[in-house]
Structure formats: structure tokens, C-alpha cells
mmCIF file of C-alpha atoms in Angstrom:
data_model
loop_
_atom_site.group_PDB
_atom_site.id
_atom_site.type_symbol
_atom_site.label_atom_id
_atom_site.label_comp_id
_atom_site.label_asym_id
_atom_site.label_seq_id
_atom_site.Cartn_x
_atom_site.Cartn_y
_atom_site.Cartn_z
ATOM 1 C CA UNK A 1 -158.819 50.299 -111.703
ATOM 2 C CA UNK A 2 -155.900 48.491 -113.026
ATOM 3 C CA UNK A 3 -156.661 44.545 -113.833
ATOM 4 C CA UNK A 4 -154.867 41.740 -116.190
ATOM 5 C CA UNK A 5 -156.751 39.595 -118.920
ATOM 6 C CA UNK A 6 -155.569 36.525 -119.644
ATOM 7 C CA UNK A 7 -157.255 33.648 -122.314
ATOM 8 C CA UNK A 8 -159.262 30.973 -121.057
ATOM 9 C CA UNK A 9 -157.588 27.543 -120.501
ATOM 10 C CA UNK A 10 -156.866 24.775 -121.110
ATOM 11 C CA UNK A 11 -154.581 25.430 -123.124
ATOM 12 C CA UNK A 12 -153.600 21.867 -124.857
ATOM 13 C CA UNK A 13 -150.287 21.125 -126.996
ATOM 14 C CA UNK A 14 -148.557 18.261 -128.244
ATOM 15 C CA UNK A 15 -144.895 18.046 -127.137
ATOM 16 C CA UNK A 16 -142.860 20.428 -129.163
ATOM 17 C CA UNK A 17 -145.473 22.553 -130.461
ATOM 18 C CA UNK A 18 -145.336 26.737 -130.384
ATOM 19 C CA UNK A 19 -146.760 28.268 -127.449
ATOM 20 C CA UNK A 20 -148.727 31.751 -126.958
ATOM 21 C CA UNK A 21 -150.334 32.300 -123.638
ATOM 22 C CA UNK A 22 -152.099 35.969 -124.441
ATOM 23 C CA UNK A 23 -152.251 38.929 -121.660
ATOM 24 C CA UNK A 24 -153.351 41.910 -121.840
ATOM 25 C CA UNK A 25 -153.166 44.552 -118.962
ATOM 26 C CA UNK A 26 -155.130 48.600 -117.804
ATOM 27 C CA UNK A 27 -153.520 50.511 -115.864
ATOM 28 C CA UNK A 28 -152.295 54.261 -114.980
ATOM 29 C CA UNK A 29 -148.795 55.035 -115.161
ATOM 30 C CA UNK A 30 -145.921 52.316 -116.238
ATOM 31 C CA UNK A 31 -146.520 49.028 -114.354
ATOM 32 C CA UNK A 32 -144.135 46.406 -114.466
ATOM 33 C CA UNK A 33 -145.126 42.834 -115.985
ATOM 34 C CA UNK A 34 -144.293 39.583 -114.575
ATOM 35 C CA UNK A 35 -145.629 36.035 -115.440
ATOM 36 C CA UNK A 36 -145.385 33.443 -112.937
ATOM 37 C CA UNK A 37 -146.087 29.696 -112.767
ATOM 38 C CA UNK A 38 -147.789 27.486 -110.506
ATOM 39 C CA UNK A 39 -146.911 23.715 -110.680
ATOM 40 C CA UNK A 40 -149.764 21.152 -109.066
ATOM 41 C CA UNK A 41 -149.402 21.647 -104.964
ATOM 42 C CA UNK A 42 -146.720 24.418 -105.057
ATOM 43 C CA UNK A 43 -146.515 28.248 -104.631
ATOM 44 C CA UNK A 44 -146.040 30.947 -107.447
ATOM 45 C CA UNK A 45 -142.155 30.673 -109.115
ATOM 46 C CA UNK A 46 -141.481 34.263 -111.330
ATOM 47 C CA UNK A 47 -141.190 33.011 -114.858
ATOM 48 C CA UNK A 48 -140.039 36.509 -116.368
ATOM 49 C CA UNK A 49 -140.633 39.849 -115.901
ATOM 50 C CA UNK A 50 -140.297 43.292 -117.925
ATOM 51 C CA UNK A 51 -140.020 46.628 -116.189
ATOM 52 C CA UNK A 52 -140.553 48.983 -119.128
ATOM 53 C CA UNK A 53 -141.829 49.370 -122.854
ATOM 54 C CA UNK A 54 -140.260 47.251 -125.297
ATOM 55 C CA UNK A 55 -138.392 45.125 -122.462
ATOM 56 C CA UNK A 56 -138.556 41.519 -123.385
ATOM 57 C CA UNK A 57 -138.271 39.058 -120.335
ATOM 58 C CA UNK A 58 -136.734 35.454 -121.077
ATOM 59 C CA UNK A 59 -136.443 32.542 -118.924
ATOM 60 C CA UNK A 60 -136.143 28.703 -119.549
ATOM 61 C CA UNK A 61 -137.141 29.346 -123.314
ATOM 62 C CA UNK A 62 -140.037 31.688 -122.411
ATOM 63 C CA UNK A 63 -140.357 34.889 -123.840
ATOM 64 C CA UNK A 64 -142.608 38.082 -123.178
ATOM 65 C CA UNK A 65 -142.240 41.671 -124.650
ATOM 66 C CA UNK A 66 -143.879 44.059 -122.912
ATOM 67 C CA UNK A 67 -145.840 46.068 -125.826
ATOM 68 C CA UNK A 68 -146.970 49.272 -124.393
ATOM 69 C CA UNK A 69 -148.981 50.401 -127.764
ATOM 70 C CA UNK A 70 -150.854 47.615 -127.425
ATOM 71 C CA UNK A 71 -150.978 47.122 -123.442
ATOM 72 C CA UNK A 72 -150.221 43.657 -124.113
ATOM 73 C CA UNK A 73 -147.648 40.925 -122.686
ATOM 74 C CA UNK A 74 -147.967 37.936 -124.211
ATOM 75 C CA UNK A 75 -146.049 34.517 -123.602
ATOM 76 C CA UNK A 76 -144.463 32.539 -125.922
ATOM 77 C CA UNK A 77 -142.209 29.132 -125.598
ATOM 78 C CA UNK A 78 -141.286 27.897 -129.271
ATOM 79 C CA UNK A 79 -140.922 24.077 -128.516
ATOM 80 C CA UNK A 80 -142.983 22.771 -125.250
ATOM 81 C CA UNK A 81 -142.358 20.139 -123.158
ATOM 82 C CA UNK A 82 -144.289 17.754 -121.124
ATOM 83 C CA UNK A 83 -142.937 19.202 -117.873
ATOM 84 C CA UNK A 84 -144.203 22.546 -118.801
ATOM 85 C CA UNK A 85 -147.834 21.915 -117.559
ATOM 86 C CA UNK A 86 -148.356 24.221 -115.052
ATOM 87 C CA UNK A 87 -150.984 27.533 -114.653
ATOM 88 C CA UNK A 88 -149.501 30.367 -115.867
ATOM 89 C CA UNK A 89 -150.277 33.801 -114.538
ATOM 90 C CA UNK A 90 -149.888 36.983 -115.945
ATOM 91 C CA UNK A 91 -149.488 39.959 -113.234
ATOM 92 C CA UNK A 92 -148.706 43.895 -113.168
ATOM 93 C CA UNK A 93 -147.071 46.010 -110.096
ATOM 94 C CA UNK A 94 -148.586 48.956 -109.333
ATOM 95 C CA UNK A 95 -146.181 52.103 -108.747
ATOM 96 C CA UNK A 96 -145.036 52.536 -105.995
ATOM 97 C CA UNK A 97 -146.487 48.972 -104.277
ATOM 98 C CA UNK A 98 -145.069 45.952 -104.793
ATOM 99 C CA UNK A 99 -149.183 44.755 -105.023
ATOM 100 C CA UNK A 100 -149.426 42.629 -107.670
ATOM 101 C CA UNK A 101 -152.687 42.248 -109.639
ATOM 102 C CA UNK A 102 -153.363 38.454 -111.238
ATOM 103 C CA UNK A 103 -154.791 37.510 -114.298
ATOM 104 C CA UNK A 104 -157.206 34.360 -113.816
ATOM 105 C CA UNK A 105 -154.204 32.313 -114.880
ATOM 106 C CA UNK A 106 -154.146 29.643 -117.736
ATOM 107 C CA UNK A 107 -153.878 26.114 -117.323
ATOM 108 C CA UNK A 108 -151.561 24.504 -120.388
ATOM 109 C CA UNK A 109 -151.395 20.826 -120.688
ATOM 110 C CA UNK A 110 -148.457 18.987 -122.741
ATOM 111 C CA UNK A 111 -149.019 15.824 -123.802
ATOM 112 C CA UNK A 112 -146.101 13.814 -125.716
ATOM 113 C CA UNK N 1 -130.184 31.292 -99.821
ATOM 114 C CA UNK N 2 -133.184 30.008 -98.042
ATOM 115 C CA UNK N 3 -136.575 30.687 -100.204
ATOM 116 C CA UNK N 4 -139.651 32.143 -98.307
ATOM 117 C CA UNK N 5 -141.089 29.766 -95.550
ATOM 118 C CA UNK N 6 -144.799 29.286 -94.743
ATOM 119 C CA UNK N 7 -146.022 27.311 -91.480
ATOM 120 C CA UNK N 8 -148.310 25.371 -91.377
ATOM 121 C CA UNK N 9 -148.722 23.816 -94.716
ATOM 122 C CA UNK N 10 -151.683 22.271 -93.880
ATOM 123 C CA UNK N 11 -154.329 23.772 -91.489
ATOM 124 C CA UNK N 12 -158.069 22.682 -90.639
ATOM 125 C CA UNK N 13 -160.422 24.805 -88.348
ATOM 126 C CA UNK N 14 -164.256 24.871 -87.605
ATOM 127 C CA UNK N 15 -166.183 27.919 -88.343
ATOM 128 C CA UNK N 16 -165.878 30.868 -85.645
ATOM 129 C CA UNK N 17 -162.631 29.761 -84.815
ATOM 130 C CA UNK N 18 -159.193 32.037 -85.419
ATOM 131 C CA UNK N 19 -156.036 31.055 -87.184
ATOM 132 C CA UNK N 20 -153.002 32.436 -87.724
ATOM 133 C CA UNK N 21 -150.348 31.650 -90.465
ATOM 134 C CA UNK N 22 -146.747 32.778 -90.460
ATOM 135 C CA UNK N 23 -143.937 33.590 -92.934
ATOM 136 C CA UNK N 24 -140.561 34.102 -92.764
ATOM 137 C CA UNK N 25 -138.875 35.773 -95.978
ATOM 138 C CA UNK N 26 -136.107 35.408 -97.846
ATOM 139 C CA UNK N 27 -133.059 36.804 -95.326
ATOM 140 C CA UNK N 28 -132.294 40.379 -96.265
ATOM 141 C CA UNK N 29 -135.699 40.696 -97.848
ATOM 142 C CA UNK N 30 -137.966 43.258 -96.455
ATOM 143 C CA UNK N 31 -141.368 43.544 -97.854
ATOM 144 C CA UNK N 32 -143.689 40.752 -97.096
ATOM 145 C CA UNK N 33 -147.364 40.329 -99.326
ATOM 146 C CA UNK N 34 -149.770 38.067 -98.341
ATOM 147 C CA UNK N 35 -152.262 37.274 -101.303
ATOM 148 C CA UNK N 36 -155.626 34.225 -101.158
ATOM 149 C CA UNK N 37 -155.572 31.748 -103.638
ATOM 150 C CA UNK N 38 -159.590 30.487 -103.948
ATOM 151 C CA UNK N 39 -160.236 28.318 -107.599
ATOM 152 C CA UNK N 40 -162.981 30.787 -107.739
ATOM 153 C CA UNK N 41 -161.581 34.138 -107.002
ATOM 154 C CA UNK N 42 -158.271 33.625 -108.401
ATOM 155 C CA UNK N 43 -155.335 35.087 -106.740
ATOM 156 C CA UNK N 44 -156.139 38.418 -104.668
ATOM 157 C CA UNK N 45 -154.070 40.516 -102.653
ATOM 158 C CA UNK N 46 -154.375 40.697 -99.214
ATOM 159 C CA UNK N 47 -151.647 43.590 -97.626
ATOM 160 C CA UNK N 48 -147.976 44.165 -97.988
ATOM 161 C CA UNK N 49 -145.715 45.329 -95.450
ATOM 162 C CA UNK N 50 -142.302 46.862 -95.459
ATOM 163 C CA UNK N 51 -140.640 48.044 -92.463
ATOM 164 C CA UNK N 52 -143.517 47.049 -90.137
ATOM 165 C CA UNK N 53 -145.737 49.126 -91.677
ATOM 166 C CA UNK N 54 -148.765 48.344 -93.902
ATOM 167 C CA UNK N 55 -148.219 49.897 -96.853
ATOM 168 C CA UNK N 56 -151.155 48.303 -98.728
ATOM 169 C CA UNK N 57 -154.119 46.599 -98.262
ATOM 170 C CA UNK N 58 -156.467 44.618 -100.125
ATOM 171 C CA UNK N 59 -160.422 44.200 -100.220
ATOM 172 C CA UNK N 60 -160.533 42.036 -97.459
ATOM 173 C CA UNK N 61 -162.787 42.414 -93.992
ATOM 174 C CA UNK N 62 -161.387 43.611 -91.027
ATOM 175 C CA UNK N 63 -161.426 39.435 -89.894
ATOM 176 C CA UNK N 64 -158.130 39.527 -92.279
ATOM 177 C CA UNK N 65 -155.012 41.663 -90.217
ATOM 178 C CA UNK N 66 -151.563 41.195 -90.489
ATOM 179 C CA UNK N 67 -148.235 42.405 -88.944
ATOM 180 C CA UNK N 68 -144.452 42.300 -89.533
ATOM 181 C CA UNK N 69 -141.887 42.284 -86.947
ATOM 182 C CA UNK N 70 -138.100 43.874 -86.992
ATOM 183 C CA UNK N 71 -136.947 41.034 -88.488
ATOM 184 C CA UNK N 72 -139.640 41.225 -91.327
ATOM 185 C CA UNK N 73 -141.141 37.727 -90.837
ATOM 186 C CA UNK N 74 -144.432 38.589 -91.140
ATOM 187 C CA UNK N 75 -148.368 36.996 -89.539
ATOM 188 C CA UNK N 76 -151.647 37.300 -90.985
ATOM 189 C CA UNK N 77 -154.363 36.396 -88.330
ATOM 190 C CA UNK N 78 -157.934 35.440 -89.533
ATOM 191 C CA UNK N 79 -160.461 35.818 -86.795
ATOM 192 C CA UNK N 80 -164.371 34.164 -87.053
ATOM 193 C CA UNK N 81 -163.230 31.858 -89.607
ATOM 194 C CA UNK N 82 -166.262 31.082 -92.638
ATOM 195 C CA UNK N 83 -166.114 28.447 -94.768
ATOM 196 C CA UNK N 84 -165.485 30.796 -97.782
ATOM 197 C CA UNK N 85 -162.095 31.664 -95.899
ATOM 198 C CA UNK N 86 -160.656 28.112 -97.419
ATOM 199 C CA UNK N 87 -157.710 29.106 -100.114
ATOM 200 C CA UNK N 88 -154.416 28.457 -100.479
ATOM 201 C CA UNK N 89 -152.507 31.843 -98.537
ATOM 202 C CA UNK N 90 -149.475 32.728 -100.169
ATOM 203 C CA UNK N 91 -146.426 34.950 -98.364
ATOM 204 C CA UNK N 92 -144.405 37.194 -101.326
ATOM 205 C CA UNK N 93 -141.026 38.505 -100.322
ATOM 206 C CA UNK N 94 -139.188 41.173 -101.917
ATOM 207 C CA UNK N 95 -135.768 43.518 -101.099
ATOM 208 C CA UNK N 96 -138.319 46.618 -101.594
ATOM 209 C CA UNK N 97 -137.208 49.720 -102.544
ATOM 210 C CA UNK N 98 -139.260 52.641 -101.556
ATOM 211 C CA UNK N 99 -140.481 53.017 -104.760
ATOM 212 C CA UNK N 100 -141.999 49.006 -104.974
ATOM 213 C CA UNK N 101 -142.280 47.238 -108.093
ATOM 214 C CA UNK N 102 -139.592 45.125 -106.777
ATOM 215 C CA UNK N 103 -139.795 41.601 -107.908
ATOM 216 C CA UNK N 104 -141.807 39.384 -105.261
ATOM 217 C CA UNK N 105 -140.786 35.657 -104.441
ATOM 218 C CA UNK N 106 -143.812 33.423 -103.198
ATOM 219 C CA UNK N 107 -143.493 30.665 -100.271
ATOM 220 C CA UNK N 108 -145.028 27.208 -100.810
ATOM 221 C CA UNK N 109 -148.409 28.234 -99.442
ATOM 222 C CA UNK N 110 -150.594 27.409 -96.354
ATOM 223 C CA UNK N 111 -153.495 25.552 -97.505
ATOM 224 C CA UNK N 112 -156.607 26.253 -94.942
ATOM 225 C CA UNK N 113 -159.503 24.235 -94.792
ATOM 226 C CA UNK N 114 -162.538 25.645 -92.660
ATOM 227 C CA UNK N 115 -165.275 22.794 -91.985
#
């Protein structure tokens, strides 16, 4: 069945530094890629999302290009910040279901 | 606009006991997901439905149901609550084409806490 990979957390980064959160995704057909965040006590916000190959999603310096040769969609932020700590998670929509299917999410801490 | 509403935010319940949780989504919205949040499961989807219809549904037991009304807020109803059923619930809107993949906007969460 389809399913989402993500790398193990914590991920932890001095203020300013380059960030790559790594996803990696199965599934039939052409799903569409999202990554959300989750900030301590909250609900899910969408982050970015990409709807076909070679789409690249940007958001509040975030980027993620969705790389169909090599079923990946990885995150990247060149200059964190401390109020980026959060759990990021990397998710795919099935066609024709707005189901979405979670990676494990990955915690990143910024420190200044 | 208004985001997606959860209530309660905060819910504790004894074993055997039923609960339900309610959502209301984003106005003009009309798909409504319900996914569990456990810190050892992850984040797994529970149903989806558009048009008062389930459209999807997850792995869960038949304890888990939901329904959506005309005006697409939506209920999930947990009957013979176990203490594995604490998790944080989550409500996902979305305008929901018929062909889905439609973006999905989460509500703050009702947190559920089965003693």
C-alpha cells in the first residue's frame, strides 16, 4: 500500500543554519505531496504542497520539489529560526480521496 | 474566514463509556476527515466524508463511526471507550472536488483522555 518515510528526529540546528527534512513516498498513480507542521498543543497548519512531478511548493522560506524519479519530497529552509521548532510531517493524497497518509513526522529544534 | 472548529478541546471519560466529538468546517467547505493522533501510532486516518456520505474509511473498529450533516459539520462517536482510545482527534476540511486530492485544513484538535 501507499506509505511516507520520513528521517528520524530530532532534528537539532543552530539559528541560521540550512535545513533538509528528507521524505520519501510509494504509491500507485500520481499522489499529491503536502508537508504540514505541528507547533506544541496545536493542530496540523499545511506548510506546502506539490500536485505533480517537478512542482516545487514554497511557503515562509520552505521549499519542497516533488521528484518523481526519485519518489522523494524533501524539505528544505536555507536560514532557520528559533520559532521554527515544530514536528514536521510529510503526507501524500491518494487519488481520488482526500485521505492523507503521514509520515512519523520529525521533530526539529532551533536553538540561537 | 473562520478556520475549522473542534469541541471539546479537552475531554476525560472512564473506560466503557461513549464520547462524541464534533467539527464544524471551514464555511463553504465540504469534505470533512477525521484522523487519531497517538505519540505511538503517529497520525492515522480515520474516515472522510463529503456530501454526507463516507467516502473513506480507515483501519479503525466498528467502536469508531462518524456522520456529516447537510451543512457538512461533521461527528465522530466512539462507543466502549479503552484506554488505548487516548489521542489527540483531528477534523480536516477541504472544498472537495469529486476527484479529492484537495488540500485539507486541520482544526485545533480534541484531546481525549480515557482513565
Amino acid at each position: 500500500g501507499n506509505s511516507v518515510t520520513q528521517m528520524e528526529g530530532p532534528v537539532t540546528l543552530s539559528e541560521e543554519a540550512f535545513l533538509t527534512i528528507n521524505c520519501t513516498y510509494t504509491a500507485t498513480g500520481y499522489p499529491s505531496l503536502f508537508w504540514y507542521v505541528q507547533y506544541p498543543g496545536e493542530g496540523l497548519q499545511l506548510l506546502l504542497k506539490a500536485t505533480k512531478a517537478d512542482d516545487k511548493g514554497s511557503n515562509k522560506g520552505f521549499e519542497a520539489t516533488y521528484r518523481k524519479e526519485t519518489t522523494s519530497f524533501h524539505l528544505e529552509k536555507g536560514s532557520v529560526q528559533v520559532s521554527d521548532s515544530a514536528v514536521y510531517f510529510c503526507a501524500l493524497s491518494e487519488r481520488n480521496t482526500d485521505k492523507l497518509i503521514f509520515g512519523t513526522g520529525t521533530r526539529l529544534q532551533v536553538f540561537p | 474566514k473562520a478556520g475549522v472548529t473542534q469541541t471539546p478541546r479537552y475531554l476525560i471519560k472512564t473506560r466503557g463509556q461513549q464520547v462524541t466529538l464534533s467539527c464544524s468546517p471551514i464555511s463553504g467547505h465540504r469534505s470533512v476527515s477525521w484522523y487519531q493522533q497517538t505519540p505511538g501510532q503517529g497520525l492515522q486516518f480515520l474516515f472522510e466524508y463529503f456530501s454526507e456520505t463516507q467516502r473513506n474509511k480507515g483501519n479503525f473498529p466498528g467502536r469508531f463511526s462518524g456522520r456529516q450533516f447537510s451543512n457538512s459539520r461533521s461527528e465522530m462517536n466512539v462507543s466502549t471507550l479503552e484506554l488505548g482510545d487516548s489521542a489527540l482527534y483531528l477534523c480536516a476540511s477541504s472544498l472537495a472536488a469529486a476527484g479529492g486530492q484537495e488540500t485539507q485544513y486541520f482544526g485545533p484538535g480534541t484531546r481525549l483522555l480515557v482513565l
